[in-house]
Amino acid sequence: MAVEQPLTSPTGDQTRIHDIGYRGYDGPRLGRSYASRSLYSQSLRGAYGLGRSAKSKVLPMLLFTVMCVPAAIMVAVAVATKAHELPVQYTRYAIMMQAVISLYVAAQAPQAVSRDLRFKTVPLYFSRPIETADYVRAKFASLASAIFILTAAPLLVMYVGALLSKLGFAHQTKEFAEGLVSVALLSLLFAGIGLVIAAVTPRRGFGIAAVIAVLVISYGAVSTLQAIANVQNHTSAIPWIGLFSPVTLIDGVQSAFLGATARNPGAVDPSAGQGVVYVLVVLALIAGSYGLLMRRYKKVGL
Amino acid sequence: MAGVTTFECVTVIATESLSKRFPRVTALDRLSVDIGPGVTGLVGANGAGKSTLIKILLGLSPATEGRAEVLGLDVATKGGAIRERVGYMPEHDCLPPDVSATEFVVHMARMSGLPPTAARERTADTLRHVGLYEERYRPIGGYSTGMKQRVKLAQALVHDPQLVFLDEPTNGLDPVGRDEMLGLIRRIHTDFGISVLVTSHLLGELERTCDHVVVIDGGKLLRSSSTTDFTQTTTTLAIEVTDSDAHPDGTRAVRDALHARGVETHAEGAGLPGAGHILLLTAQGEETYDLVRDVVADLGLGLVRMEQRRHHISEVFTGGAENSGAENDSDERDSDERGSDEQWKEAVGHGG
């Protein structure tokens, strides 16, 4: 557009808009993988309300702040009291803040997929070079990345704070890395569950309610059952019950393999065998939700 | 590429005994048709198989049997390459209300593989060409139906395709918007050099816009011919008059007066709203309009409306045999026209 030279009109009228006619496009067409990456970045930005209305930025930014502020406070306390250890372990942080994460997933998973379904934009995507799998992968990856940013940012705050207050570098780095692996797994799991639920309904409200129900209510129910088991001295059952909610699943995996302490009532760590079951269930859920999304979008088509 | 270009000069879309069967329905039944460059209308009643055909041509739905090529590329194996060079405007709403037309079309341009800068430039150009100016920065939610249709058209054209599929682009538009959209479709070919396949269930509006019309019904090809062959079939006039004290049934008075002057009126399809008050007759030319005006004036009645009837495609098929029979009675038609009437009958018989 910048190279357009306005035609000099004989009357000297400079404000006229000239119709310069249709110009074709001979430039490069970057194809399928570029289109997938564009969809990924657009969806990831959309998950934080960037490139969307001011109103849709409020909630994600608010939740992001809520996630980071406690971490900053902990660092401040640790520095002020010259503690030898951060008040909260890296792996424990996400479990502690699980309600905030669930709320974020509930708000953003429908945003990622229900909108396209509700306004029937999906056929426009599939009339372009990308395939069903590209669409599903781009949406899955973008939501998982968004959740990872949400959960990893406070860990980074804690890590930087810990290093600044000269806590042991090797020890902190190892724990930070374990924390990152844990939240990466959590991001994939929550993104998968959130997207599968949201992709079923074009109604955003239903999507939000259903995601909250699955993530928060299942955690509440499992915790209650574990508390009952603990009171009645069936402590061996506690890890098995934990398999039935996403939050306790991640808790189980990290307390079995990533040096965390289980947050369940009675603080029963799963055994190595149970840990393997936990990992398998988490991986099966992630793969299963990918499969379900593929099936769903094969049907939506045009 | 040279091979593609030469092929394109001959045929843009070619199907060969293309069939699509669902468990209960046969959507396409051994459809063989060649479509050249230019504006081609695809006409059929709802459920005739138009959308199924577009889906197959975009490489999104495999054909049960037969084959099809778009721009010389096989739909079964080169779907991605086809979709890179083809634009698609769906029939239904497909626009998110909370983003602006510019943002939306830029995003869709990138989804077609255009680099970011090119996507923005092409978006500005394309929106201007479809007639969206300052409003393109406002959220789409506040647009009128006509403006939304333009945005849908822009996203189909933004990557400068060689061919666009427009599915019912005039749906929901008022007469002015309809004419503007048809003019725009015409320009897509004449000014932009892009071939167009446009579907509609209104034969009347397509014959004014298209070079070529393909009629399908029940998944079968009824007719594929250049639009000049169609023109004489649609000059049906609809007339509505008021009643007066002298003529309590104005409609009947006009019908009798016209009959006395040798103009036959057609039986109006029963059950339509206002059926008893609208007269249908075949206009032979300018003189028919004058005759109607004079007859109505002589009777002292008010002429409420006199309009060219747009043919609904199903109307053409169900009333076709009857109408062409009536038309053959008049001796003013030359043998050429009668020939095409016979084709019509043949086509209708084939469809039944």
XYZ file of C-alpha atoms in Angstrom:
654
model
C 0.000 0.000 0.000
C 2.881 2.319 0.779
C 4.144 2.325 -2.792
C 0.883 3.563 -4.256
C 1.298 6.823 -6.077
C -1.935 8.816 -6.142
C -2.752 9.656 -9.722
C -2.620 13.381 -10.280
C -6.150 14.451 -10.947
C -6.560 17.354 -13.358
C -8.665 19.407 -10.953
C -6.003 19.180 -8.270
C -8.376 17.463 -5.858
C -5.937 15.734 -3.530
C -8.459 14.010 -1.282
C -9.914 11.701 -3.890
C -9.407 7.991 -3.426
C -8.322 6.405 -6.645
C -9.385 2.958 -7.619
C -6.135 1.394 -8.651
C -7.830 -1.783 -9.766
C -7.256 -5.326 -8.693
C -3.748 -6.549 -8.078
C -2.978 -10.238 -7.940
C -0.636 -11.901 -5.488
C 2.534 -13.549 -6.778
C 4.385 -13.764 -3.480
C 5.169 -16.912 -1.533
C 2.488 -19.208 -0.143
C 3.950 -20.713 2.975
C 1.582 -23.649 3.206
C 0.332 -25.937 5.880
C 2.951 -25.833 8.621
C 3.090 -22.024 8.523
C -0.707 -21.909 8.747
C -0.629 -24.263 11.756
C 1.968 -22.087 13.463
C -0.149 -18.986 12.762
C -3.159 -20.674 14.318
C -1.040 -21.706 17.315
C 0.273 -18.205 17.958
C -3.120 -16.609 17.400
C -4.733 -19.039 19.867
C -1.954 -18.620 22.420
C -2.288 -14.838 22.274
C -6.044 -15.233 22.470
C -5.679 -17.281 25.675
C -4.365 -14.107 27.355
C -6.818 -11.835 25.564
C -4.129 -10.326 23.325
C -5.512 -9.236 19.985
C -9.001 -9.368 21.460
C -11.221 -6.862 23.233
C -10.100 -5.190 26.462
C -12.844 -7.041 28.315
C -11.429 -10.433 27.406
C -8.001 -9.471 28.747
C -9.310 -8.863 32.286
C -9.806 -12.406 33.541
C -6.654 -14.085 32.187
C -4.447 -11.197 33.308
C -6.108 -11.140 36.726
C -5.598 -14.879 37.192
C -1.996 -14.573 36.030
C -1.397 -11.910 38.677
C -3.138 -13.990 41.345
C -0.827 -16.892 40.452
C 2.348 -14.821 40.704
C 1.690 -12.599 43.739
C 1.905 -15.369 46.406
C 5.203 -16.515 44.889
C 6.558 -12.984 45.066
C 5.418 -12.671 48.705
C 7.108 -15.963 49.605
C 10.331 -14.804 48.028
C 10.099 -11.518 49.907
C 9.514 -13.352 53.201
C 12.369 -15.767 52.534
C 14.735 -12.909 51.741
C 13.618 -10.837 54.740
C 13.891 -13.690 57.238
C 17.078 -15.017 55.627
C 15.528 -18.493 55.519
C 17.564 -21.433 54.196
C 14.684 -22.820 52.186
C 11.692 -21.309 50.355
C 8.524 -21.606 52.445
C 6.846 -23.740 49.729
C 8.364 -26.368 47.448
C 8.224 -25.729 43.678
C 6.197 -28.892 43.101
C 3.727 -27.956 45.784
C 2.898 -24.547 44.382
C 0.631 -25.634 41.505
C -1.315 -28.005 43.777
C -1.760 -25.201 46.275
C -3.079 -22.904 43.537
C -5.146 -25.574 41.774
C -8.391 -23.592 42.097
C -6.896 -20.652 40.184
C -5.526 -22.947 37.468
C -8.869 -24.723 37.136
C -10.632 -21.384 36.830
C -8.215 -20.338 34.088
C -8.734 -23.574 32.146
C -12.504 -23.267 32.559
C -12.432 -19.739 31.143
C -9.945 -20.238 28.313
C -10.677 -23.748 26.968
C -14.141 -22.703 25.722
C -12.594 -19.511 24.394
C -10.177 -21.603 22.331
C -12.657 -24.003 20.733
C -16.302 -23.156 21.508
C -16.065 -19.826 19.701
C -15.034 -21.468 16.430
C -17.850 -23.993 16.815
C -20.472 -21.483 17.861
C -19.762 -18.985 15.105
C -19.125 -21.835 12.635
C -15.656 -20.593 11.784
C -14.331 -24.175 11.746
C -15.352 -24.815 8.097
C -13.306 -21.790 7.047
C -10.216 -23.332 8.597
C -10.802 -26.653 6.900
C -11.342 -24.979 3.520
C -7.686 -23.951 3.771
C -4.532 -26.059 3.490
C -4.546 -27.249 7.131
C -5.981 -30.655 8.046
C -8.069 -31.713 11.043
C -4.965 -32.918 12.878
C -3.201 -29.567 12.370
C -6.150 -27.709 13.844
C -6.424 -30.017 16.859
C -2.668 -29.968 17.503
C -2.485 -26.167 17.201
C -5.364 -25.683 19.650
C -4.045 -28.346 22.075
C -0.527 -26.941 21.996
C -1.681 -23.353 22.412
C -3.844 -24.051 25.471
C -1.167 -26.284 27.023
C 1.411 -23.523 26.445
C -0.914 -20.941 27.962
C -1.396 -23.069 31.095
C 2.336 -23.746 31.230
C 3.042 -19.999 31.157
C 0.492 -19.530 33.939
C 1.990 -22.266 36.144
C 5.676 -21.871 35.318
C 5.839 -18.092 35.748
C 5.443 -18.186 39.573
C 8.019 -20.990 39.763
C 10.407 -18.761 37.837
C 9.712 -15.917 40.287
C 10.513 -18.252 43.178
C 13.658 -19.593 41.468
C 15.035 -16.138 40.665
C 14.185 -15.025 44.200
C 15.898 -18.070 45.671
C 19.049 -17.431 43.668
C 19.053 -13.764 44.627
C 18.820 -14.667 48.314
C 21.759 -17.039 47.712
C 20.041 -20.321 48.494
C 21.968 -23.380 47.236
C 22.169 -23.171 43.437
C 22.342 -26.892 42.603
C 19.571 -27.821 45.012
C 17.296 -25.001 43.830
C 17.912 -25.775 40.157
C 17.095 -29.456 40.636
C 13.877 -28.671 42.471
C 12.952 -25.975 39.949
C 13.455 -28.453 37.085
C 11.281 -31.027 38.870
C 8.655 -28.350 39.330
C 8.743 -27.491 35.636
C 8.307 -31.140 34.597
C 5.355 -31.403 36.941
C 3.589 -28.280 35.633
C 4.332 -29.295 32.026
C 2.532 -32.569 32.659
C -0.248 -30.676 34.425
C -0.580 -28.271 31.472
C -0.972 -31.082 28.962
C -3.459 -32.942 31.147
C -5.600 -29.907 31.961
C -5.516 -28.638 28.363
C -6.653 -32.032 27.071
C -9.495 -32.389 29.563
C -10.574 -28.768 29.147
C -10.587 -28.899 25.346
C -12.474 -32.195 25.107
C -15.233 -30.836 27.328
C -15.330 -27.442 25.604
C -15.342 -28.954 22.111
C -18.537 -30.866 22.872
C -20.623 -27.747 23.268
C -20.771 -24.599 21.173
C -22.196 -22.793 24.215
C -19.455 -21.058 26.139
C -21.350 -20.983 29.434
C -21.927 -24.724 29.436
C -18.274 -25.238 28.615
C -17.111 -23.153 31.564
C -19.482 -24.864 33.988
C -18.578 -28.343 32.772
C -14.825 -27.756 33.007
C -15.159 -26.359 36.545
C -17.335 -29.321 37.508
C -14.829 -31.866 36.247
C -11.693 -30.201 37.614
C -12.849 -28.716 40.920
C -15.682 -31.016 41.972
C -13.686 -34.153 41.204
C -10.856 -32.803 43.348
C -13.263 -32.034 46.164
C -14.887 -35.456 45.961
C -11.569 -37.302 45.857
C -10.177 -35.291 48.770
C -13.294 -36.019 50.825
C -13.061 -39.751 50.109
C -9.371 -39.717 50.965
C -10.139 -37.919 54.241
C -12.752 -40.547 55.111
C -10.309 -43.338 54.240
C -7.706 -41.652 56.414
C -10.036 -41.361 59.399
C -11.083 -44.987 59.073
C -7.446 -46.074 58.790
C -7.685 -47.384 55.231
C -4.559 -45.433 54.337
C -3.530 -47.917 51.636
C -6.618 -46.945 49.635
C -5.709 -43.243 49.590
C -3.319 -43.342 46.582
C -5.810 -45.435 44.576
C -8.603 -42.923 45.183
C -6.263 -40.186 43.981
C -6.407 -41.619 40.467
C -9.855 -40.115 39.981
C -9.173 -36.409 39.795
C -6.738 -34.481 37.589
C -5.207 -32.508 40.452
C -4.511 -35.567 42.624
C -3.156 -37.406 39.575
C -0.450 -34.785 39.119
C 0.115 -34.776 42.879
C 0.589 -38.558 42.788
C 3.043 -38.468 39.877
C 5.228 -35.813 41.452
C 5.202 -37.342 44.923
C 6.208 -40.700 43.428
C 8.941 -39.476 41.091
C 9.621 -35.757 41.449
C 10.557 -35.504 45.089
C 7.301 -33.937 46.239
C 5.319 -34.818 49.329
C 1.763 -35.962 48.695
C -0.796 -33.319 49.581
C -3.576 -35.813 50.292
C -5.075 -36.262 53.781
C -2.652 -38.421 55.733
C 0.188 -37.450 53.360
C 0.431 -40.963 51.947
C 3.000 -41.088 49.129
C 2.185 -43.598 46.397
C 4.555 -46.548 46.084
C 6.745 -46.894 43.004
C 4.261 -49.324 41.454
C 1.390 -46.967 42.124
C 3.503 -44.150 40.709
C 3.837 -46.062 37.436
C 0.063 -46.473 37.345
C -0.313 -42.724 37.925
C 2.032 -41.883 35.066
C 0.267 -44.331 32.764
C -3.148 -42.902 33.629
C -1.942 -39.342 33.015
C -0.420 -40.270 29.653
C -3.515 -42.259 28.681
C -5.734 -39.278 29.525
C -3.604 -36.896 27.448
C -3.533 -39.276 24.467
C -7.218 -40.083 24.919
C -8.266 -36.452 24.904
C -6.235 -35.898 21.724
C -7.992 -38.881 20.141
C -11.418 -37.644 21.213
C -10.718 -34.176 19.818
C -9.666 -35.706 16.492
C -12.870 -37.722 16.381
C -14.947 -34.689 17.225
C -13.407 -32.528 14.495
C -13.576 -35.261 11.872
C -17.328 -34.955 12.298
C -17.561 -31.174 12.387
C -15.811 -30.772 9.028
C -17.633 -28.418 6.723
C 3.108 -25.262 -13.600
C 2.949 -24.814 -17.351
C 0.941 -27.991 -17.624
C -1.505 -26.705 -15.039
C -1.898 -23.420 -16.862
C -2.693 -24.964 -20.197
C -5.111 -27.365 -18.589
C -6.817 -24.498 -16.839
C -7.589 -22.809 -20.127
C -9.816 -25.714 -21.006
C -11.312 -26.884 -17.736
C -11.300 -25.545 -14.209
C -13.399 -28.307 -12.696
C -13.895 -31.752 -14.195
C -15.872 -34.577 -12.643
C -16.243 -38.054 -14.030
C -19.177 -40.229 -12.895
C -18.723 -38.743 -9.438
C -20.939 -40.403 -6.829
C -21.382 -39.870 -3.139
C -23.588 -42.239 -1.195
C -24.442 -41.967 2.448
C -26.034 -44.891 4.275
C -29.535 -43.613 3.489
C -29.152 -40.992 0.784
C -27.417 -40.748 -2.545
C -26.138 -37.185 -2.587
C -24.410 -37.367 -5.963
C -25.232 -39.900 -8.631
C -22.653 -40.449 -11.407
C -22.195 -36.745 -12.037
C -19.995 -35.978 -15.034
C -19.499 -32.338 -15.850
C -16.733 -30.115 -17.197
C -16.637 -26.500 -16.109
C -14.495 -23.942 -17.875
C -13.131 -20.592 -16.698
C -15.596 -17.772 -16.055
C -18.619 -17.516 -13.804
C -20.527 -20.761 -13.510
C -23.796 -21.115 -11.689
C -24.596 -24.340 -9.895
C -28.348 -24.525 -9.506
C -30.367 -27.037 -7.583
C -33.128 -27.225 -4.991
C -32.143 -27.613 -1.355
C -30.640 -31.052 -0.946
C -29.804 -31.404 -4.630
C -26.174 -32.132 -3.773
C -24.597 -28.694 -4.277
C -22.835 -28.539 -0.920
C -21.742 -32.167 -1.156
C -20.162 -31.414 -4.518
C -18.257 -28.427 -3.104
C -17.019 -30.525 -0.179
C -15.696 -33.164 -2.552
C -14.114 -30.552 -4.799
C -12.292 -29.041 -1.807
C -10.897 -32.489 -1.063
C -12.630 -32.641 2.321
C -14.913 -35.570 1.716
C -13.958 -38.630 -0.340
C -16.187 -39.571 -3.259
C -17.778 -43.013 -3.142
C -16.824 -43.570 -6.751
C -15.703 -41.648 -9.772
C -13.084 -38.927 -9.825
C -12.819 -35.167 -9.914
C -10.130 -32.638 -10.736
C -9.941 -28.993 -9.718
C -7.421 -26.809 -11.558
C -5.950 -30.022 -12.901
C -5.345 -31.464 -9.427
C -6.969 -34.692 -8.300
C -9.263 -34.043 -5.320
C -8.516 -37.414 -3.761
C -4.765 -36.853 -3.458
C -4.064 -33.120 -3.828
C -6.647 -31.659 -1.448
C -4.138 -29.406 0.311
C -2.766 -27.969 -2.942
C -6.302 -27.351 -4.200
C -7.325 -25.558 -1.014
C -4.295 -23.292 -1.306
C -5.474 -22.060 -4.725
C -9.216 -22.071 -4.131
C -11.385 -19.779 -2.025
C -14.564 -20.857 -0.262
C -17.450 -18.743 0.980
C -19.858 -20.859 3.020
C -23.594 -20.447 2.976
C -24.027 -20.072 6.730
C -22.746 -17.408 9.110
C -19.093 -17.998 9.885
C -17.871 -14.745 11.422
C -16.917 -14.195 15.072
C -18.707 -11.018 16.232
C -16.044 -9.712 18.598
C -13.217 -9.075 16.132
C -12.970 -6.493 13.357
C -13.200 -7.409 9.687
C -9.553 -6.469 9.209
C -8.286 -8.700 12.031
C -10.430 -11.584 10.885
C -9.470 -11.410 7.223
C -5.757 -10.999 8.078
C -5.943 -14.128 10.199
C -7.680 -16.035 7.406
C -5.060 -14.817 4.895
C -2.330 -16.228 7.122
C -4.259 -19.475 7.399
C -3.996 -19.613 3.593
C -0.231 -19.342 3.848
C 0.346 -15.624 3.212
C 3.272 -14.091 5.143
C 2.217 -11.474 7.763
C 2.989 -8.348 5.705
C 1.391 -9.693 2.551
C -1.631 -10.798 4.593
C -2.176 -7.256 5.841
C -1.744 -5.664 2.412
C -3.997 -8.156 0.670
C -6.628 -7.703 3.405
C -6.725 -3.927 2.919
C -6.957 -4.361 -0.862
C -9.589 -7.067 -0.764
C -11.838 -5.308 1.739
C -11.734 -2.211 -0.428
C -12.652 -4.234 -3.500
C -15.679 -5.799 -1.831
C -16.768 -2.352 -0.675
C -15.861 -2.177 3.023
C -14.138 1.042 4.041
C -14.061 2.707 7.477
C -16.305 0.109 9.074
C -13.664 -2.570 8.628
C -12.043 -1.542 11.931
C -15.246 -2.084 13.920
C -16.264 -5.455 15.414
C -18.188 -7.607 12.935
C -21.033 -8.070 15.439
C -22.410 -4.632 14.516
C -22.480 -5.210 10.747
C -25.558 -5.501 8.565
C -26.204 -8.761 6.702
C -24.912 -7.190 3.495
C -21.646 -6.147 5.130
C -21.201 -9.577 6.676
C -21.632 -11.177 3.266
C -18.892 -8.884 1.968
C -16.537 -9.942 4.753
C -17.278 -13.594 3.959
C -16.510 -12.883 0.313
C -13.312 -11.027 1.247
C -11.943 -13.956 3.266
C -12.534 -16.208 0.248
C -10.638 -13.835 -2.067
C -7.873 -12.586 0.204
C -5.255 -15.117 -0.898
C -5.880 -14.334 -4.605
C -7.170 -17.778 -5.514
C -7.580 -19.029 -9.082
C -11.097 -20.213 -8.345
C -13.712 -19.422 -5.695
C -16.670 -21.470 -4.525
C -19.500 -19.192 -3.401
C -22.261 -21.070 -1.610
C -25.541 -19.120 -1.791
C -23.893 -15.676 -1.569
C -27.177 -13.782 -1.991
C -28.982 -15.568 0.838
C -30.703 -13.172 3.208
C -29.956 -10.038 1.179
C -32.560 -7.459 0.181
C -33.049 -6.782 -3.569
C -30.502 -3.949 -3.644
C -27.921 -5.963 -1.716
C -28.626 -8.909 -3.970
C -27.920 -6.890 -7.102
C -24.749 -5.450 -5.595
C -23.536 -8.911 -4.658
C -24.291 -10.236 -8.141
C -22.397 -7.306 -9.663
C -19.468 -8.044 -7.368
C -19.494 -11.708 -8.403
C -19.401 -10.650 -12.027
C -16.395 -8.404 -11.276
C -14.531 -11.251 -9.567
C -14.141 -12.762 -12.989
C -14.004 -9.746 -15.304
C -11.757 -7.516 -13.162
C -9.936 -9.925 -10.854
C -9.542 -12.781 -13.337
C -10.734 -15.363 -10.811
C -13.083 -18.125 -11.947
C -16.248 -18.503 -9.913
C -18.529 -21.394 -9.067
C -21.616 -19.903 -7.455
C -24.546 -21.911 -6.124
C -28.114 -20.776 -5.778
C -31.598 -22.178 -5.828
C -32.744 -19.149 -7.799
C -32.185 -19.718 -11.479
C -33.312 -16.191 -12.351
C -30.492 -14.401 -10.566
C -27.804 -16.766 -11.790
C -28.661 -16.449 -15.447
C -28.036 -12.705 -15.248
C -24.622 -13.207 -13.671
C -23.202 -16.408 -15.060
C -21.674 -17.418 -18.353
C -22.681 -20.983 -17.823
C -25.238 -22.738 -15.672
C -25.164 -26.293 -14.372
C -28.437 -27.607 -13.010
C -28.393 -30.600 -10.698
C -31.271 -32.339 -8.997
C -31.188 -35.351 -6.751
C -27.440 -35.572 -7.333
C -27.891 -35.975 -11.076
C -26.923 -33.595 -13.827
C -30.069 -32.116 -15.360
C -28.499 -29.657 -17.681
C -25.237 -27.901 -18.364
C -25.368 -25.088 -20.849
C -24.444 -21.497 -21.529
C -26.847 -18.937 -20.043
C -28.057 -17.578 -23.386
C -30.103 -20.766 -23.725
C -31.957 -19.975 -20.531
C -33.066 -16.419 -21.103
C -36.411 -16.992 -22.693
C -37.715 -19.235 -19.975
C -37.872 -16.635 -17.236
C -39.705 -13.642 -18.647
C -42.712 -14.414 -16.548
C -44.616 -11.353 -15.328
C -46.510 -11.223 -12.083
C -49.344 -8.701 -11.917
C -51.475 -7.619 -8.999
C -54.328 -5.130 -9.316
C -56.819 -3.447 -6.979
C -60.551 -4.036 -7.038
C -62.996 -1.204 -7.829
C -66.773 -0.720 -7.513
C -67.228 -1.419 -11.219
C -65.054 -4.531 -11.006
C -65.394 -6.111 -7.568
C -62.958 -8.831 -8.654
C -60.260 -6.846 -10.417
C -58.024 -9.828 -10.948
C -60.685 -11.726 -12.838
C -61.580 -8.623 -14.910
C -57.959 -8.195 -16.006
C -57.610 -11.878 -16.760
C -60.717 -11.803 -18.966
C -59.607 -8.583 -20.703
C -56.161 -10.020 -21.388
C -57.728 -13.228 -22.598
C -59.874 -11.228 -25.030
C -56.675 -9.706 -26.434
C -55.111 -13.110 -26.868
C -52.792 -13.220 -23.875
C -52.987 -16.345 -21.799
C -52.407 -16.235 -18.071
C -50.848 -19.173 -16.289
C -52.480 -21.132 -13.546
C -50.986 -19.819 -10.356
C -49.496 -22.369 -7.989
C -52.195 -23.048 -5.449
C -51.445 -22.591 -1.809
C -49.006 -19.722 -2.242
C -49.838 -16.585 -0.263
C -51.986 -14.216 -2.304
C -52.355 -16.849 -4.995
C -55.818 -15.698 -6.049
C -54.722 -12.101 -6.520
C -51.642 -12.510 -8.664
C -51.756 -13.108 -12.399
C -48.817 -14.751 -14.135
C -48.253 -14.340 -17.852
C -45.409 -14.770 -20.293
C -43.994 -11.510 -21.595
C -43.152 -11.695 -25.287
C -41.339 -8.382 -25.219
C -41.875 -4.700 -24.499
C -45.368 -4.741 -26.013
C -46.671 -7.067 -23.309
C -45.864 -4.481 -20.632
C -47.709 -1.792 -22.632
C -50.662 -4.085 -23.140
C -50.966 -4.800 -19.431
C -50.741 -1.092 -18.622
C -53.448 -0.232 -21.155
C -55.757 -3.034 -20.066
C -55.507 -2.046 -16.408
C -56.003 1.646 -17.225
C -59.031 0.932 -19.440
C -60.679 -1.005 -16.643
C -60.012 1.876 -14.230
C -58.124 -0.331 -11.782
C -54.982 0.389 -9.805
C -51.861 -1.566 -10.690
C -50.354 -2.705 -7.395
C -47.379 -4.465 -8.902
C -45.954 -5.710 -12.135
C -42.698 -7.564 -11.717
C -40.487 -10.124 -13.334
C -40.839 -13.331 -11.458
C -37.601 -14.823 -10.232
C -37.758 -18.474 -10.917
C -37.375 -20.701 -7.981
C -35.643 -23.748 -9.304
C -38.234 -26.220 -8.069
C -40.903 -24.108 -9.778
C -39.045 -24.507 -13.048
C -39.043 -28.251 -12.681
C -42.574 -28.829 -11.465
C -44.213 -26.241 -13.692
C -41.764 -26.580 -16.539
C -43.581 -29.099 -18.682
C -46.866 -27.291 -18.290
C -45.378 -23.862 -19.041
C -43.432 -24.960 -22.050
C -46.578 -26.596 -23.372
C -48.421 -23.312 -23.028
C -45.568 -21.424 -24.614
C -45.486 -23.739 -27.587
C -49.087 -22.776 -28.326
C -48.085 -19.252 -29.185
C -46.825 -18.978 -32.717
C -44.443 -16.098 -32.163
C -41.606 -18.312 -31.038
C -38.986 -19.351 -33.497
C -37.859 -22.877 -33.992
C -34.627 -22.286 -32.086
C -36.470 -21.438 -28.913
C -38.784 -24.346 -29.318
C -35.751 -26.573 -29.595
C -34.562 -25.491 -26.180
C -38.041 -25.969 -24.770
C -37.827 -29.550 -25.857
C -34.504 -29.779 -24.119
C -36.225 -28.535 -21.005
C -38.860 -31.215 -21.254
C -36.200 -33.783 -21.754
C -34.342 -32.485 -18.742
C -37.461 -32.538 -16.611
C -38.283 -36.038 -17.738
C -34.765 -37.095 -16.850
C -35.150 -35.564 -13.405
C -38.467 -37.263 -12.723
